[in-house]
Short mmCIF file of C-alpha atoms in Angstrom, two decimals:
data_model
loop_
_atom_site.label_atom_id
_atom_site.label_comp_id
_atom_site.label_asym_id
_atom_site.label_seq_id
_atom_site.Cartn_x
_atom_site.Cartn_y
_atom_site.Cartn_z
CA UNK K 420 9.20 0.26 -39.42
CA UNK K 421 5.85 2.24 -38.99
CA UNK K 422 7.00 5.88 -38.25
CA UNK K 423 4.03 6.94 -35.29
CA UNK K 424 2.55 10.48 -35.46
CA UNK K 425 2.90 12.70 -32.91
CA UNK K 426 -1.04 12.78 -32.39
CA UNK K 427 -0.51 8.68 -31.62
CA UNK K 428 2.36 9.34 -29.15
CA UNK K 429 0.06 11.80 -27.21
CA UNK K 430 -2.84 9.49 -27.39
CA UNK K 431 -0.63 6.32 -26.14
CA UNK K 432 1.12 8.68 -23.07
CA UNK K 433 -2.59 9.62 -21.87
CA UNK K 434 -3.58 6.16 -21.93
CA UNK K 435 -0.61 5.15 -19.97
CA UNK K 436 -0.96 7.90 -17.78
CA UNK K 437 -4.48 6.60 -17.21
CA UNK K 438 -3.60 3.37 -16.63
CA UNK K 439 -1.24 4.37 -14.19
CA UNK K 440 -3.37 6.33 -12.31
CA UNK K 441 -6.08 3.27 -11.68
CA UNK K 442 -3.35 1.18 -10.46
CA UNK K 443 -2.30 3.85 -8.25
CA UNK K 444 -5.71 3.86 -6.99
CA UNK K 445 -6.43 0.94 -6.29
CA UNK K 446 -3.17 0.10 -4.72
CA UNK K 447 -3.98 3.09 -1.89
CA UNK K 448 -7.25 1.31 -1.52
CA UNK K 449 -5.44 -1.84 -0.78
CA UNK K 450 -2.92 0.63 1.62
CA UNK K 451 -6.03 2.07 3.65
CA UNK K 452 -7.82 -1.65 4.30
CA UNK K 453 -4.04 -2.67 5.50
CA UNK K 454 -3.39 0.35 7.70
CA UNK K 455 -6.60 1.04 8.77
CA UNK K 456 -8.17 4.44 8.72
CA UNK K 457 -7.36 7.52 11.29
CA UNK K 458 -11.24 7.49 12.73
CA UNK K 459 -8.84 9.39 15.76
CA UNK K 460 -9.39 12.53 13.74
CA UNK K 461 -12.68 11.82 12.38
CA UNK K 462 -15.50 14.15 13.60
CA UNK K 463 -17.53 12.10 16.60
CA UNK K 464 -21.27 12.96 14.93
CA UNK K 465 -19.87 10.30 11.84
CA UNK K 466 -18.71 7.75 14.39
CA UNK K 467 -21.87 6.48 15.90
CA UNK K 468 -22.42 5.67 19.44
CA UNK K 469 -24.54 2.78 18.74
CA UNK K 470 -21.78 0.54 16.66
CA UNK K 471 -20.61 -1.58 19.52
CA UNK K 472 -24.39 -2.71 20.38
CA UNK K 473 -24.22 -6.70 19.36
CA UNK K 474 -27.92 -7.95 18.21
CA UNK K 475 -29.70 -10.16 19.94
CA UNK K 476 -30.86 -12.45 16.67
CA UNK K 477 -29.29 -12.57 13.70
CA UNK K 478 -30.61 -10.90 9.94
CA UNK K 479 -29.07 -11.06 6.93
CA UNK K 480 -30.39 -7.39 7.18
CA UNK K 481 -28.02 -6.47 9.39
CA UNK K 482 -24.99 -4.30 8.34
CA UNK K 483 -21.73 -6.41 8.27
CA UNK K 484 -20.33 -4.79 11.39
CA UNK K 485 -23.17 -6.23 12.88
CA UNK K 486 -22.69 -9.35 11.27
CA UNK K 487 -19.45 -9.41 12.91
CA UNK K 488 -19.78 -8.62 16.39
CA UNK K 489 -22.70 -11.46 16.28
CA UNK K 490 -20.50 -13.68 14.77
CA UNK K 491 -17.90 -12.86 17.53
CA UNK K 492 -20.28 -13.54 20.26
CA UNK K 493 -21.36 -16.88 18.72
CA UNK K 494 -17.51 -18.29 18.70
CA UNK K 495 -15.77 -16.29 21.43
CA UNK K 496 -12.54 -15.99 19.28
CA UNK K 497 -12.01 -16.87 16.04
CA UNK K 498 -9.30 -15.26 13.13
CA UNK K 499 -11.01 -13.51 9.41
CA UNK K 500 -12.03 -17.25 8.45
CA UNK K 501 -13.89 -18.61 11.34
CA UNK K 502 -15.79 -15.22 11.63
CA UNK K 503 -16.20 -15.90 7.65
CA UNK K 504 -17.18 -19.34 8.68
CA UNK K 505 -19.71 -18.37 11.11
CA UNK K 506 -21.47 -15.76 8.99
CA UNK K 507 -21.92 -18.28 6.52
CA UNK K 508 -23.48 -20.77 8.43
CA UNK K 509 -26.13 -17.93 9.48
CA UNK K 510 -26.43 -17.03 5.75
CA UNK K 511 -25.60 -19.93 3.16
CA UNK K 512 -27.01 -17.33 0.43
CA UNK K 513 -24.42 -15.37 1.14
CA UNK K 514 -21.67 -14.38 -1.35
CA UNK K 515 -18.67 -15.69 0.22
CA UNK K 516 -16.15 -13.72 -2.33
CA UNK K 517 -18.47 -10.66 -1.38
CA UNK K 518 -17.58 -11.06 2.26
CA UNK K 519 -14.01 -11.88 2.39
CA UNK K 520 -13.50 -8.75 0.29
CA UNK K 521 -14.80 -6.75 2.88
CA UNK K 522 -14.36 -8.36 6.09
CA UNK K 523 -10.61 -7.04 6.41
CA UNK K 524 -11.65 -3.47 6.03
CA UNK K 525 -14.61 -4.20 9.03
CA UNK K 526 -12.25 -5.54 11.49
CA UNK K 527 -9.85 -3.67 11.36
CA UNK K 528 -12.15 -0.71 11.83
CA UNK K 529 -13.90 -2.31 14.26
CA UNK K 530 -10.24 -3.18 16.26
CA UNK K 531 -9.02 0.47 15.28
CA UNK K 532 -12.36 1.99 17.52
CA UNK K 533 -12.03 -0.25 20.44
CA UNK K 534 -15.52 -2.16 19.78
CA UNK K 535 -13.19 -5.22 19.13
CA UNK K 536 -10.36 -6.49 20.56
CA UNK K 537 -7.28 -8.95 18.79
CA UNK K 538 -4.93 -10.92 19.50
CA UNK K 539 -1.29 -11.45 17.16
CA UNK K 540 -1.79 -15.03 16.64
CA UNK K 541 1.61 -16.33 13.94
CA UNK K 542 0.96 -13.99 11.29
CA UNK K 543 -2.61 -13.74 11.54
CA UNK K 544 -5.36 -12.18 13.99
CA UNK K 545 -7.50 -13.63 16.78
CA UNK K 546 -10.56 -11.46 17.27
CA UNK K 547 -12.66 -11.21 20.36
CA UNK K 548 -15.30 -9.25 21.98
#
């Protein structure tokens, strides 16, 4: 069996530490997405006053929040997958994986800031305006 030098052990431990820190950061990000963010304590100038404005027409240039609001206006009520499906209908060239990764966070933000409403539907939520 080969003996490891002190420097090799230190190097290994530092790499392991960095790896664990990266994993903790990923877990923290996931928790924030699931729990929502405490926007009550945000300075009011950060939260835009026109964010609840629902666009009259859809455009791929809209921010995701506006796309969600437009989709909800069209479908009236739906869960995350129905909202994704509507946005993809409106924007067939959109990357569904990017949409799936970010829509939960945006839905949580919109719900927590009373821009949209949600009803518990089994294990999921049904969103509406």
